[in-house]
Amino acid sequence: MWATNLKVVGVVLGTLALYTLIANKIPQVQSEVPQTLTLGANVTPEQLVAAGEKVFNGIGGCPTCHGLGTRAPNLLTDEKGEGPIGARCGKREPGKSCKQYLFESLDQPGAYVVKGYQPIMPVMTKQLSPQQIWAVIAFLESQGGTVDVTASDIPAEGGAGAPGVSPGPTGPGLAGGSTDPKVIIQAAGCLACHKLDGQGQVIAPDLTHVGSRRNAESIRKKILDPTSSIAKGYEKLAGIMPKTFGTMLNAAQLEALVQYLAAHK
């Protein structure tokens, strides 16, 4: 009997050791958290605009599409004779102020697709904090218009949106927590730069056969830490891919996306 018990204990300990070894082999990659932006109650329009310009050109990655005149409307320069975005945002939707229109365009980009362009913009309220969103809105208003964003528009952390403006979407992860890879890809705006199964752009590497170049571990690391490796020929685009997907996706979404891409051989 003692011999049998010892065998059982040995099997249990061996199994635990094996699982521990496997767990330790899984890479623990942590994504970069977006830079914190704190705007006080006495923030001035000038401070908002300056902060928004940094977000627009930095973590927001807006110039990747806007300003080229091909993939998304020009925002800082003239667009089809209507002037920069600050001069035309208040005229885009009847009954909506400039800042209402801009907020909803960032929160629900699919609702306001300008004629001649594809719906490739991601939901920016899932990628940026409320402070960053409203700073960007102030910056965009300053491009040919009047800045009327104030501290009262910026909700407290975790709070709702400003009066008269729809609050940002909530949910357990991007796209309401959906684990459908195609829904995640659309919500994250991947096709704004990448091509996949005949859809999207060719600014960044084509993902149609990404599984033949990278295994699941490599894809996972690239999503969580975009600068961990740069595809040959795309060195000039280093730093463009958002580093916030680790905070935007829940674990199930990340794994669903990784396995979906890895299967694209």
PDB file of C-alpha atoms in Angstrom:
ATOM      1  CA  MET A   1       0.000   0.000   0.000  1.00  0.00           C
ATOM      2  CA  TRP A   2       2.798   2.381   0.905  1.00  0.00           C
ATOM      3  CA  ALA A   3       4.396   1.740  -2.460  1.00  0.00           C
ATOM      4  CA  THR A   4       1.111   2.566  -4.219  1.00  0.00           C
ATOM      5  CA  ASN A   5       0.679   5.782  -2.227  1.00  0.00           C
ATOM      6  CA  LEU A   6       4.220   6.842  -3.015  1.00  0.00           C
ATOM      7  CA  LYS A   7       3.569   6.273  -6.710  1.00  0.00           C
ATOM      8  CA  VAL A   8       0.419   8.429  -6.559  1.00  0.00           C
ATOM      9  CA  VAL A   9       2.276  11.205  -4.739  1.00  0.00           C
ATOM     10  CA  GLY A  10       5.084  10.972  -7.272  1.00  0.00           C
ATOM     11  CA  VAL A  11       2.689  11.288 -10.206  1.00  0.00           C
ATOM     12  CA  VAL A  12       0.956  14.315  -8.624  1.00  0.00           C
ATOM     13  CA  LEU A  13       4.237  16.077  -7.868  1.00  0.00           C
ATOM     14  CA  GLY A  14       5.540  15.313 -11.336  1.00  0.00           C
ATOM     15  CA  THR A  15       2.402  16.731 -12.948  1.00  0.00           C
ATOM     16  CA  LEU A  16       2.595  19.914 -10.861  1.00  0.00           C
ATOM     17  CA  ALA A  17       6.258  20.334 -11.747  1.00  0.00           C
ATOM     18  CA  LEU A  18       5.474  19.926 -15.447  1.00  0.00           C
ATOM     19  CA  TYR A  19       2.715  22.571 -15.395  1.00  0.00           C
ATOM     20  CA  THR A  20       4.947  24.934 -13.420  1.00  0.00           C
ATOM     21  CA  LEU A  21       7.685  24.518 -16.019  1.00  0.00           C
ATOM     22  CA  ILE A  22       5.251  25.217 -18.869  1.00  0.00           C
ATOM     23  CA  ALA A  23       3.853  28.297 -17.116  1.00  0.00           C
ATOM     24  CA  ASN A  24       7.332  29.710 -16.601  1.00  0.00           C
ATOM     25  CA  LYS A  25       8.087  29.273 -20.293  1.00  0.00           C
ATOM     26  CA  ILE A  26       5.208  31.550 -21.326  1.00  0.00           C
ATOM     27  CA  PRO A  27       6.627  35.039 -21.998  1.00  0.00           C
ATOM     28  CA  GLN A  28       5.305  37.692 -19.650  1.00  0.00           C
ATOM     29  CA  VAL A  29       5.090  40.729 -21.896  1.00  0.00           C
ATOM     30  CA  GLN A  30       3.599  43.905 -20.524  1.00  0.00           C
ATOM     31  CA  SER A  31       2.293  46.568 -22.883  1.00  0.00           C
ATOM     32  CA  GLU A  32       3.154  50.191 -22.444  1.00  0.00           C
ATOM     33  CA  VAL A  33       0.532  52.155 -20.564  1.00  0.00           C
ATOM     34  CA  PRO A  34      -0.505  55.387 -22.296  1.00  0.00           C
ATOM     35  CA  GLN A  35       1.182  58.491 -20.936  1.00  0.00           C
ATOM     36  CA  THR A  36      -0.943  60.028 -18.217  1.00  0.00           C
ATOM     37  CA  LEU A  37      -2.402  63.429 -18.974  1.00  0.00           C
ATOM     38  CA  THR A  38      -3.731  65.402 -16.025  1.00  0.00           C
ATOM     39  CA  LEU A  39      -5.735  68.542 -16.718  1.00  0.00           C
ATOM     40  CA  GLY A  40      -6.806  70.607 -13.726  1.00  0.00           C
ATOM     41  CA  ALA A  41      -9.965  72.635 -13.195  1.00  0.00           C
ATOM     42  CA  ASN A  42      -8.151  75.813 -14.228  1.00  0.00           C
ATOM     43  CA  VAL A  43      -6.738  74.473 -17.481  1.00  0.00           C
ATOM     44  CA  THR A  44      -6.639  77.110 -20.209  1.00  0.00           C
ATOM     45  CA  PRO A  45      -7.551  76.695 -23.896  1.00  0.00           C
ATOM     46  CA  GLU A  46      -3.891  77.197 -24.769  1.00  0.00           C
ATOM     47  CA  GLN A  47      -2.850  74.364 -22.453  1.00  0.00           C
ATOM     48  CA  LEU A  48      -5.528  72.090 -23.888  1.00  0.00           C
ATOM     49  CA  VAL A  49      -4.427  72.813 -27.446  1.00  0.00           C
ATOM     50  CA  ALA A  50      -0.754  72.211 -26.616  1.00  0.00           C
ATOM     51  CA  ALA A  51      -1.562  68.918 -24.886  1.00  0.00           C
ATOM     52  CA  GLY A  52      -3.841  67.867 -27.739  1.00  0.00           C
ATOM     53  CA  GLU A  53      -1.187  68.542 -30.348  1.00  0.00           C
ATOM     54  CA  LYS A  54       1.202  66.186 -28.543  1.00  0.00           C
ATOM     55  CA  VAL A  55      -1.432  63.442 -28.365  1.00  0.00           C
ATOM     56  CA  PHE A  56      -2.442  63.977 -32.009  1.00  0.00           C
ATOM     57  CA  ASN A  57       1.126  63.632 -33.265  1.00  0.00           C
ATOM     58  CA  GLY A  58       2.209  61.098 -30.662  1.00  0.00           C
ATOM     59  CA  ILE A  59       0.266  58.315 -28.989  1.00  0.00           C
ATOM     60  CA  GLY A  60      -2.867  59.074 -31.010  1.00  0.00           C
ATOM     61  CA  GLY A  61      -1.041  58.259 -34.244  1.00  0.00           C
ATOM     62  CA  CYS A  62      -3.455  60.520 -36.147  1.00  0.00           C
ATOM     63  CA  PRO A  63      -1.032  61.675 -38.896  1.00  0.00           C
ATOM     64  CA  THR A  64      -0.714  58.041 -39.998  1.00  0.00           C
ATOM     65  CA  CYS A  65      -3.984  58.492 -41.895  1.00  0.00           C
ATOM     66  CA  HIS A  66      -5.050  62.123 -41.634  1.00  0.00           C
ATOM     67  CA  GLY A  67      -3.056  64.566 -43.694  1.00  0.00           C
ATOM     68  CA  LEU A  68      -2.230  62.171 -46.508  1.00  0.00           C
ATOM     69  CA  GLY A  69      -5.378  63.102 -48.397  1.00  0.00           C
ATOM     70  CA  THR A  70      -5.885  59.520 -49.519  1.00  0.00           C
ATOM     71  CA  ARG A  71      -6.899  57.295 -46.586  1.00  0.00           C
ATOM     72  CA  ALA A  72      -8.662  59.841 -44.373  1.00  0.00           C
ATOM     73  CA  PRO A  73      -9.734  63.502 -44.615  1.00  0.00           C
ATOM     74  CA  ASN A  74      -7.150  66.223 -44.102  1.00  0.00           C
ATOM     75  CA  LEU A  75      -7.633  67.769 -40.672  1.00  0.00           C
ATOM     76  CA  LEU A  76      -4.912  70.385 -40.352  1.00  0.00           C
ATOM     77  CA  THR A  77      -5.099  71.660 -43.922  1.00  0.00           C
ATOM     78  CA  ASP A  78      -7.842  72.330 -46.440  1.00  0.00           C
ATOM     79  CA  GLU A  79     -10.173  69.468 -47.353  1.00  0.00           C
ATOM     80  CA  LYS A  80     -11.947  69.923 -50.687  1.00  0.00           C
ATOM     81  CA  GLY A  81     -12.263  73.689 -50.322  1.00  0.00           C
ATOM     82  CA  GLU A  82     -13.887  73.553 -46.873  1.00  0.00           C
ATOM     83  CA  GLY A  83     -10.829  74.599 -44.896  1.00  0.00           C
ATOM     84  CA  PRO A  84      -9.166  72.779 -41.970  1.00  0.00           C
ATOM     85  CA  ILE A  85     -11.259  70.770 -39.515  1.00  0.00           C
ATOM     86  CA  GLY A  86     -11.856  73.635 -37.068  1.00  0.00           C
ATOM     87  CA  ALA A  87     -13.535  75.654 -39.808  1.00  0.00           C
ATOM     88  CA  ARG A  88     -15.877  72.888 -40.946  1.00  0.00           C
ATOM     89  CA  CYS A  89     -16.618  70.673 -37.929  1.00  0.00           C
ATOM     90  CA  GLY A  90     -19.599  72.782 -36.817  1.00  0.00           C
ATOM     91  CA  LYS A  91     -21.204  72.453 -40.246  1.00  0.00           C
ATOM     92  CA  ARG A  92     -20.903  68.703 -40.697  1.00  0.00           C
ATOM     93  CA  GLU A  93     -24.031  67.635 -38.788  1.00  0.00           C
ATOM     94  CA  PRO A  94     -27.082  69.909 -38.345  1.00  0.00           C
ATOM     95  CA  GLY A  95     -27.784  70.679 -34.702  1.00  0.00           C
ATOM     96  CA  LYS A  96     -24.384  69.538 -33.458  1.00  0.00           C
ATOM     97  CA  SER A  97     -21.683  71.854 -32.221  1.00  0.00           C
ATOM     98  CA  CYS A  98     -18.112  71.419 -33.372  1.00  0.00           C
ATOM     99  CA  LYS A  99     -17.010  69.688 -30.179  1.00  0.00           C
ATOM    100  CA  GLN A 100     -20.041  67.392 -30.179  1.00  0.00           C
ATOM    101  CA  TYR A 101     -19.306  66.327 -33.728  1.00  0.00           C
ATOM    102  CA  LEU A 102     -15.609  65.791 -33.018  1.00  0.00           C
ATOM    103  CA  PHE A 103     -16.284  63.780 -29.863  1.00  0.00           C
ATOM    104  CA  GLU A 104     -18.790  61.528 -31.584  1.00  0.00           C
ATOM    105  CA  SER A 105     -16.417  61.087 -34.527  1.00  0.00           C
ATOM    106  CA  LEU A 106     -13.774  59.807 -32.115  1.00  0.00           C
ATOM    107  CA  ASP A 107     -16.271  57.719 -30.152  1.00  0.00           C
ATOM    108  CA  GLN A 108     -18.362  56.394 -33.047  1.00  0.00           C
ATOM    109  CA  PRO A 109     -16.183  56.810 -36.156  1.00  0.00           C
ATOM    110  CA  GLY A 110     -18.421  54.582 -38.244  1.00  0.00           C
ATOM    111  CA  ALA A 111     -21.306  57.039 -37.866  1.00  0.00           C
ATOM    112  CA  TYR A 112     -19.554  59.886 -39.687  1.00  0.00           C
ATOM    113  CA  VAL A 113     -17.623  58.455 -42.608  1.00  0.00           C
ATOM    114  CA  VAL A 114     -16.796  61.239 -45.043  1.00  0.00           C
ATOM    115  CA  LYS A 115     -17.823  60.455 -48.606  1.00  0.00           C
ATOM    116  CA  GLY A 116     -14.972  58.981 -50.594  1.00  0.00           C
ATOM    117  CA  TYR A 117     -13.240  57.349 -47.625  1.00  0.00           C
ATOM    118  CA  GLN A 118     -13.410  53.896 -46.054  1.00  0.00           C
ATOM    119  CA  PRO A 119     -14.528  53.239 -42.419  1.00  0.00           C
ATOM    120  CA  ILE A 120     -11.068  52.319 -41.165  1.00  0.00           C
ATOM    121  CA  MET A 121     -10.793  54.589 -38.129  1.00  0.00           C
ATOM    122  CA  PRO A 122     -10.650  52.793 -34.747  1.00  0.00           C
ATOM    123  CA  VAL A 123     -12.732  53.801 -31.725  1.00  0.00           C
ATOM    124  CA  MET A 124     -10.372  56.346 -30.213  1.00  0.00           C
ATOM    125  CA  THR A 125     -12.227  56.567 -26.893  1.00  0.00           C
ATOM    126  CA  LYS A 126     -11.015  53.014 -26.319  1.00  0.00           C
ATOM    127  CA  GLN A 127      -7.416  53.971 -27.011  1.00  0.00           C
ATOM    128  CA  LEU A 128      -7.129  57.331 -25.277  1.00  0.00           C
ATOM    129  CA  SER A 129      -8.170  58.643 -21.872  1.00  0.00           C
ATOM    130  CA  PRO A 130     -10.979  61.242 -21.565  1.00  0.00           C
ATOM    131  CA  GLN A 131      -8.346  63.913 -20.882  1.00  0.00           C
ATOM    132  CA  GLN A 132      -6.456  62.974 -24.030  1.00  0.00           C
ATOM    133  CA  ILE A 133      -9.649  62.860 -26.104  1.00  0.00           C
ATOM    134  CA  TRP A 134     -10.767  66.338 -25.063  1.00  0.00           C
ATOM    135  CA  ALA A 135      -7.284  67.772 -25.497  1.00  0.00           C
ATOM    136  CA  VAL A 136      -7.266  66.453 -29.078  1.00  0.00           C
ATOM    137  CA  ILE A 137     -10.707  67.987 -29.664  1.00  0.00           C
ATOM    138  CA  ALA A 138      -9.402  71.358 -28.465  1.00  0.00           C
ATOM    139  CA  PHE A 139      -6.411  71.048 -30.781  1.00  0.00           C
ATOM    140  CA  LEU A 140      -8.638  70.203 -33.750  1.00  0.00           C
ATOM    141  CA  GLU A 141     -10.958  73.119 -32.976  1.00  0.00           C
ATOM    142  CA  SER A 142      -7.933  75.419 -33.023  1.00  0.00           C
ATOM    143  CA  GLN A 143      -7.303  74.490 -36.645  1.00  0.00           C
ATOM    144  CA  GLY A 144      -9.322  77.290 -38.221  1.00  0.00           C
ATOM    145  CA  GLY A 145     -12.001  77.498 -35.546  1.00  0.00           C
ATOM    146  CA  THR A 146     -12.710  78.627 -31.997  1.00  0.00           C
ATOM    147  CA  VAL A 147     -11.685  76.512 -29.021  1.00  0.00           C
ATOM    148  CA  ASP A 148     -14.637  76.141 -26.658  1.00  0.00           C
ATOM    149  CA  VAL A 149     -13.515  73.013 -24.799  1.00  0.00           C
ATOM    150  CA  THR A 150     -13.222  73.718 -21.071  1.00  0.00           C
ATOM    151  CA  ALA A 151     -12.400  71.750 -17.947  1.00  0.00           C
ATOM    152  CA  SER A 152     -16.132  71.158 -17.432  1.00  0.00           C
ATOM    153  CA  ASP A 153     -16.210  69.037 -20.602  1.00  0.00           C
ATOM    154  CA  ILE A 154     -13.635  66.625 -19.227  1.00  0.00           C
ATOM    155  CA  PRO A 155     -15.285  63.943 -17.055  1.00  0.00           C
ATOM    156  CA  ALA A 156     -13.798  62.725 -13.833  1.00  0.00           C
ATOM    157  CA  GLU A 157     -11.912  59.459 -14.189  1.00  0.00           C
ATOM    158  CA  GLY A 158     -14.434  56.737 -14.911  1.00  0.00           C
ATOM    159  CA  GLY A 159     -17.219  59.306 -15.247  1.00  0.00           C
ATOM    160  CA  ALA A 160     -19.649  60.022 -18.049  1.00  0.00           C
ATOM    161  CA  GLY A 161     -19.144  62.407 -20.916  1.00  0.00           C
ATOM    162  CA  ALA A 162     -19.904  66.101 -20.901  1.00  0.00           C
ATOM    163  CA  PRO A 163     -23.520  67.377 -21.063  1.00  0.00           C
ATOM    164  CA  GLY A 164     -24.900  67.157 -24.581  1.00  0.00           C
ATOM    165  CA  VAL A 165     -22.221  64.694 -25.650  1.00  0.00           C
ATOM    166  CA  SER A 166     -22.574  60.940 -25.687  1.00  0.00           C
ATOM    167  CA  PRO A 167     -20.357  59.155 -23.128  1.00  0.00           C
ATOM    168  CA  GLY A 168     -17.587  56.907 -24.367  1.00  0.00           C
ATOM    169  CA  PRO A 169     -18.317  53.211 -24.790  1.00  0.00           C
ATOM    170  CA  THR A 170     -17.760  50.916 -21.866  1.00  0.00           C
ATOM    171  CA  GLY A 171     -17.307  47.199 -21.704  1.00  0.00           C
ATOM    172  CA  PRO A 172     -14.920  44.398 -20.795  1.00  0.00           C
ATOM    173  CA  GLY A 173     -12.399  45.127 -23.505  1.00  0.00           C
ATOM    174  CA  LEU A 174     -12.452  46.518 -27.012  1.00  0.00           C
ATOM    175  CA  ALA A 175     -15.661  46.129 -29.054  1.00  0.00           C
ATOM    176  CA  GLY A 176     -17.692  45.365 -25.941  1.00  0.00           C
ATOM    177  CA  GLY A 177     -15.565  42.329 -25.162  1.00  0.00           C
ATOM    178  CA  SER A 178     -16.311  40.486 -28.415  1.00  0.00           C
ATOM    179  CA  THR A 179     -13.931  37.605 -29.111  1.00  0.00           C
ATOM    180  CA  ASP A 180     -14.707  37.586 -32.834  1.00  0.00           C
ATOM    181  CA  PRO A 181     -11.287  38.350 -34.384  1.00  0.00           C
ATOM    182  CA  LYS A 182     -12.828  40.201 -37.325  1.00  0.00           C
ATOM    183  CA  VAL A 183     -14.792  42.456 -34.971  1.00  0.00           C
ATOM    184  CA  ILE A 184     -11.654  43.114 -32.907  1.00  0.00           C
ATOM    185  CA  ILE A 185      -9.617  43.940 -36.012  1.00  0.00           C
ATOM    186  CA  GLN A 186     -12.265  46.379 -37.200  1.00  0.00           C
ATOM    187  CA  ALA A 187     -12.619  48.069 -33.802  1.00  0.00           C
ATOM    188  CA  ALA A 188      -8.858  48.354 -33.336  1.00  0.00           C
ATOM    189  CA  GLY A 189      -8.427  49.936 -36.761  1.00  0.00           C
ATOM    190  CA  CYS A 190      -5.828  47.402 -37.884  1.00  0.00           C
ATOM    191  CA  LEU A 191      -6.896  47.689 -41.521  1.00  0.00           C
ATOM    192  CA  ALA A 192      -5.999  51.374 -41.546  1.00  0.00           C
ATOM    193  CA  CYS A 193      -2.395  50.253 -42.019  1.00  0.00           C
ATOM    194  CA  HIS A 194      -2.423  46.492 -42.606  1.00  0.00           C
ATOM    195  CA  LYS A 195      -3.952  44.432 -45.375  1.00  0.00           C
ATOM    196  CA  LEU A 196      -5.699  41.177 -44.481  1.00  0.00           C
ATOM    197  CA  ASP A 197      -7.553  38.831 -46.814  1.00  0.00           C
ATOM    198  CA  GLY A 198      -7.794  41.456 -49.535  1.00  0.00           C
ATOM    199  CA  GLN A 199      -9.047  44.259 -47.295  1.00  0.00           C
ATOM    200  CA  GLY A 200      -7.218  47.205 -45.771  1.00  0.00           C
ATOM    201  CA  GLN A 201      -4.167  49.269 -46.617  1.00  0.00           C
ATOM    202  CA  VAL A 202      -0.559  48.428 -47.439  1.00  0.00           C
ATOM    203  CA  ILE A 203       1.207  50.988 -45.259  1.00  0.00           C
ATOM    204  CA  ALA A 204       2.368  48.308 -42.803  1.00  0.00           C
ATOM    205  CA  PRO A 205       3.134  44.601 -43.426  1.00  0.00           C
ATOM    206  CA  ASP A 206       0.431  42.493 -45.090  1.00  0.00           C
ATOM    207  CA  LEU A 207      -1.097  40.149 -42.495  1.00  0.00           C
ATOM    208  CA  THR A 208      -2.716  37.731 -44.949  1.00  0.00           C
ATOM    209  CA  HIS A 209       0.093  35.197 -44.468  1.00  0.00           C
ATOM    210  CA  VAL A 210       1.504  36.463 -41.179  1.00  0.00           C
ATOM    211  CA  GLY A 211       1.242  32.954 -39.693  1.00  0.00           C
ATOM    212  CA  SER A 212       3.906  31.758 -42.122  1.00  0.00           C
ATOM    213  CA  ARG A 213       6.331  34.384 -40.805  1.00  0.00           C
ATOM    214  CA  ARG A 214       5.510  34.452 -37.109  1.00  0.00           C
ATOM    215  CA  ASN A 215       4.299  31.863 -34.625  1.00  0.00           C
ATOM    216  CA  ALA A 216       1.631  32.605 -32.015  1.00  0.00           C
ATOM    217  CA  GLU A 217       4.185  33.651 -29.398  1.00  0.00           C
ATOM    218  CA  SER A 218       5.814  36.137 -31.775  1.00  0.00           C
ATOM    219  CA  ILE A 219       2.441  37.590 -32.824  1.00  0.00           C
ATOM    220  CA  ARG A 220       1.364  37.973 -29.201  1.00  0.00           C
ATOM    221  CA  LYS A 221       4.575  39.780 -28.305  1.00  0.00           C
ATOM    222  CA  LYS A 222       4.287  42.067 -31.337  1.00  0.00           C
ATOM    223  CA  ILE A 223       0.736  43.085 -30.370  1.00  0.00           C
ATOM    224  CA  LEU A 224       1.694  43.810 -26.771  1.00  0.00           C
ATOM    225  CA  ASP A 225       5.051  45.392 -27.561  1.00  0.00           C
ATOM    226  CA  PRO A 226       5.083  46.695 -31.167  1.00  0.00           C
ATOM    227  CA  THR A 227       8.703  47.843 -30.955  1.00  0.00           C
ATOM    228  CA  SER A 228       9.926  44.376 -29.945  1.00  0.00           C
ATOM    229  CA  SER A 229      10.584  43.609 -33.609  1.00  0.00           C
ATOM    230  CA  ILE A 230      10.299  45.604 -36.821  1.00  0.00           C
ATOM    231  CA  ALA A 231       9.665  43.940 -40.180  1.00  0.00           C
ATOM    232  CA  LYS A 232      12.410  44.507 -42.727  1.00  0.00           C
ATOM    233  CA  GLY A 233      11.590  47.426 -44.989  1.00  0.00           C
ATOM    234  CA  TYR A 234       9.283  49.077 -42.454  1.00  0.00           C
ATOM    235  CA  GLU A 235      11.894  50.615 -40.168  1.00  0.00           C
ATOM    236  CA  LYS A 236      10.601  54.141 -40.884  1.00  0.00           C
ATOM    237  CA  LEU A 237       7.227  53.183 -39.396  1.00  0.00           C
ATOM    238  CA  ALA A 238       8.710  52.053 -36.081  1.00  0.00           C
ATOM    239  CA  GLY A 239       6.683  53.552 -33.241  1.00  0.00           C
ATOM    240  CA  ILE A 240       3.531  54.174 -35.299  1.00  0.00           C
ATOM    241  CA  MET A 241       1.635  51.092 -34.110  1.00  0.00           C
ATOM    242  CA  PRO A 242      -0.209  51.875 -30.843  1.00  0.00           C
ATOM    243  CA  LYS A 243       1.341  50.421 -27.695  1.00  0.00           C
ATOM    244  CA  THR A 244      -1.984  50.308 -25.876  1.00  0.00           C
ATOM    245  CA  PHE A 245      -3.505  47.050 -27.106  1.00  0.00           C
ATOM    246  CA  GLY A 246      -2.518  45.303 -23.876  1.00  0.00           C
ATOM    247  CA  THR A 247      -4.829  47.659 -21.986  1.00  0.00           C
ATOM    248  CA  MET A 248      -7.546  47.661 -24.658  1.00  0.00           C
ATOM    249  CA  LEU A 249      -7.965  43.896 -25.081  1.00  0.00           C
ATOM    250  CA  ASN A 250      -8.938  41.435 -22.393  1.00  0.00           C
ATOM    251  CA  ALA A 251      -7.101  38.099 -22.198  1.00  0.00           C
ATOM    252  CA  ALA A 252      -9.704  36.176 -24.205  1.00  0.00           C
ATOM    253  CA  GLN A 253      -9.709  38.786 -26.973  1.00  0.00           C
ATOM    254  CA  LEU A 254      -5.929  38.822 -27.190  1.00  0.00           C
ATOM    255  CA  GLU A 255      -5.737  35.049 -27.479  1.00  0.00           C
ATOM    256  CA  ALA A 256      -8.541  34.918 -30.059  1.00  0.00           C
ATOM    257  CA  LEU A 257      -6.754  37.514 -32.180  1.00  0.00           C
ATOM    258  CA  VAL A 258      -3.376  35.795 -31.836  1.00  0.00           C
ATOM    259  CA  GLN A 259      -4.727  32.391 -32.867  1.00  0.00           C
ATOM    260  CA  TYR A 260      -6.671  33.911 -35.772  1.00  0.00           C
ATOM    261  CA  LEU A 261      -3.578  35.613 -37.173  1.00  0.00           C
ATOM    262  CA  ALA A 262      -1.341  32.614 -36.511  1.00  0.00           C
ATOM    263  CA  ALA A 263      -3.716  30.497 -38.625  1.00  0.00           C
ATOM    264  CA  HIS A 264      -3.131  32.779 -41.616  1.00  0.00           C
ATOM    265  CA  LYS A 265      -0.361  30.737 -43.196  1.00  0.00           C
TER     266      LYS A 265
END
